Amino acid sequence: MTAAPAVEKAEVKPDEEFPGIAAPDTRKGYGGYLVAPEHLVEVVTKLRDEAGYNYLSSATAVDYLEEGKLEMVYHLYRITGGPALVVKAQTPRDKAVLPSLVPLFPGADLQEREAWDLYGIRFTGHPNLKRILLWEGFWGHPMRKDWKEPYFEEETKPFDSRWPGGAVFRSEQHNPFGHNVKYPDGFTLEGWTPEADKALYAGLGTVTDVNAGSLKTDQIVVNLGPQHPSTHGVFRIAATLDGETIVDLEPVMGYLHRNHEQIGERNTFLQNIPFTDRLDYLSSMSNNLGYALAVEKLMNVKPPERAEYIRVIMVEMTRIANHLWAIGFLLNDLGAFFTPALYAIQERELILDVFEATAGSRMMCNYMRFGGVARDLPDGIEARLNELAFERLPRKVDELDAYLTNNEIIRSRCIGVGVLPAEQAIAYSTAGPVLRASGVPYDVRRADPYSIYDRFDWNVAVRYNGDVYDRYLIRLDEIRESIKIVQQALRDLPGGEIQTGKPQYQVRVPAGEAYGRVDNPKGELGFYVISTGKPNPYRYHVRAPSFINLTPFGEMCKGHKVADVVVILGSIDIVLGETDR
Amino acid sequence: MTTLEKPVSDLQVPDDIQPNIFITTLDKIYNWSRRSSCWPMMFGLACCAIEMICTAASRYDLARFGMEVMRPSARQADLMIVSGTVTKKMVPQIVRLYNQMPEPKYVLAMGACASGGGPFKEGYNVVSGVDKYVPVDVYVPGCPPTPQALLHGLITLQRKIDQQSIRNVPWYQPGASEPIPVPILGPDIIDPRQAPLLRDRAARGLSNSLTVADRVKE
Ligand code: SF4
């Protein structure tokens, strides 16, 4: 299936293989290996080709202000399963340069651009290093610890000025412009020109000889979005067209960049849970779980049995709701305007009713806690869940399947469109249904098990063609698998506690780093959290599946028609809250 | 026209207010037709947009208010539901879309973010409420507002429409209405209306980069 090496070593110790180049990270609570930047490419190549670490899950930066260093952290995995190998490289803050890993792992592309945008690390050898979440011309690299936002009050919450008993004021009062803005001193509009989209358009590929074919056509650049009915939010696509065919295409994002990570580093650990709801706002329950797992790793607590089961039930219900939505809106993009979506939304509403009764909110559940869940299931909800899982949902999925799968238009619009071969899917670090529809049976629930998934009888859904049609089918498969898991969890649901220890507002998190990952409906959602023992995380990074799944989007679209672009995008199933964070 | 004329003759209306009777009755028809076909723009920003879609779906059924016709083009829309966080990178487009909408036009700020920045207010890329740039008619609180809350907001908007009169609505006043200047992406988002303020501060040598913490200290 994949290019895994013939002899796979059980464990690799880079420090033994590369003496003097790689050294174990000995900081308290840390793991992985520190690699000298000039040898980074060499080490990672060897790890990939000889040790089988061929899947770069996450690449992110950390600012160690006191040491004057910026650090890139890479989480490498084997696509056959197993734990991570963490590789790190450091560079001085004032002259931050690191080699790019894009030639090795094209999946590092957008992630390195993010690190450049927010941390100001230059990557030599990166083919397209420009800002991604902010715009060209933005003043500074905002995630650096010494960069202060205009509404900055204190490093960490709760702010003394506001709690307890502080004076309440509106931040606007304290800004001379009455807005959330700051400019370099002496800045005026006279004699200044905005950079606008020059860099974007310059980076778009073109056909050298437009008129090589028999028909004389013009090559044009078009923009879809950010306001467009089929971009699933404020997503923008810049594409060069030859007639109606896509020559080159680049996703443009950041229109919903809400500074999740920076706000997360000011928040206390617990305050971040409701913020994770707003990442992938269609599956808040699973986001909660991913973050809770990362922090639980650091705190070393385990939720009680009942809580584990409730978590699984909620998360799988979320997956069903999300996939229903994804299928409905994929059909929307195909032109079956709103009718299939209405059927899908109808079922989703019933699941949301369960969430509302249990967690108190339909969408933003804020339900998981470190070491448990916030509330027990209320009376009558188990019966409701049973009815859904054993009776209604299986029937409705079959119904959707029967109406849609063999529809002639769907087949002719989807089969063979937007193909992503398995090798590329791995190299591009795609995850979730996108990866599995390309024939790679990689599911974090199996490959690196968490929670109690090892107790249930279920299959990793996999399809082999990697086109839009398979990405549609795999979502149906996954709904069926999820229903199976929910049925078993409901059957075995034990009684007892739902929270280890007393619920606390301020949790003690020992110093160290942790990477918690879950298989979200959209793909692998990872949380990289660093604690220094204080009430707030020092670093809080989200490995967003919607963001990274977009890396091969341009490749998938090339050669297809404009109308296929929205369909391919729909089949990747992104949500902008998570893409832009 | 008989139904319109009849009460006039019955009530013995004095000559000088005769035209008003006609106007108020016309207002009723005019407002009724506008309030019952207020087409929103198909335009979602963030999490709140999901609840907006749910409101349009079968359970909550926006069609009951004549509002189910979501228009993808700003040129055909009457109502802009700002459903989500307004970021600095996005606000130039929002203002442009607002300018493109034909009058009469209304803006509904859905959720905490659109109303005032919401949970992400302190973020460096977040605008503290869409009303910093475009005028808002109805604010709907919530994060996200439930579909019921959005419906209530829309009914509130209908009430507002009911109270308007053809004689003083801005779009029937002489002269064209001014478009809102589109913000520019520079070192930070720039409202062109603040160009004189920037010039003035530069001339006086005042700092533009102090944070709230610095100012509270001062
Ligand atoms: S108000 Fe809440 S739900 Fe609405 S966009 Fe803002 S964060 Fe999302």
mmCIF file of C-alpha atoms and ligand atoms in Angstrom, chain A residues 258 278 364, chain B residues 46-48 83-85 110-114 118-120 142-145, ligand 1:
data_model
loop_
_atom_site.group_PDB
_atom_site.id
_atom_site.type_symbol
_atom_site.label_atom_id
_atom_site.label_comp_id
_atom_site.label_asym_id
_atom_site.label_seq_id
_atom_site.Cartn_x
_atom_site.Cartn_y
_atom_site.Cartn_z
ATOM 1 C CA ARG A 258 -9.505 34.859 14.930
ATOM 2 C CA ARG A 278 -15.360 27.316 17.881
ATOM 3 C CA MET A 364 -21.014 25.046 21.324
ATOM 4 C CA ALA B 46 -18.389 31.852 10.955
ATOM 5 C CA CYS B 47 -20.096 29.597 13.441
ATOM 6 C CA CYS B 48 -23.219 31.747 13.521
ATOM 7 C CA SER B 83 -23.342 35.948 10.855
ATOM 8 C CA GLY B 84 -20.029 35.610 12.573
ATOM 9 C CA THR B 85 -16.717 37.118 13.483
ATOM 10 C CA MET B 110 -25.993 38.079 14.414
ATOM 11 C CA GLY B 111 -24.175 36.939 17.499
ATOM 12 C CA ALA B 112 -21.696 38.355 19.944
ATOM 13 C CA CYS B 113 -18.892 38.619 17.396
ATOM 14 C CA ALA B 114 -20.720 40.673 14.833
ATOM 15 C CA GLY B 118 -17.498 38.495 21.039
ATOM 16 C CA PRO B 119 -15.189 35.933 22.571
ATOM 17 C CA PHE B 120 -12.441 36.848 20.118
ATOM 18 C CA GLY B 142 -25.909 34.946 21.627
ATOM 19 C CA CYS B 143 -22.939 32.808 20.808
ATOM 20 C CA PRO B 144 -24.368 31.529 18.582
ATOM 21 C CA PRO B 145 -27.921 32.844 18.853
HETATM 22 S S1 SF4 C 1 -20.829 34.876 18.200
HETATM 23 FE FE1 SF4 C 1 -20.006 32.909 18.855
HETATM 24 S S2 SF4 C 1 -20.981 31.445 17.485
HETATM 25 FE FE2 SF4 C 1 -21.185 33.457 16.544
HETATM 26 S S3 SF4 C 1 -19.431 33.684 15.213
HETATM 27 FE FE3 SF4 C 1 -18.875 34.565 17.170
HETATM 28 S S4 SF4 C 1 -17.874 32.881 18.247
HETATM 29 FE FE4 SF4 C 1 -19.015 31.985 16.569
#
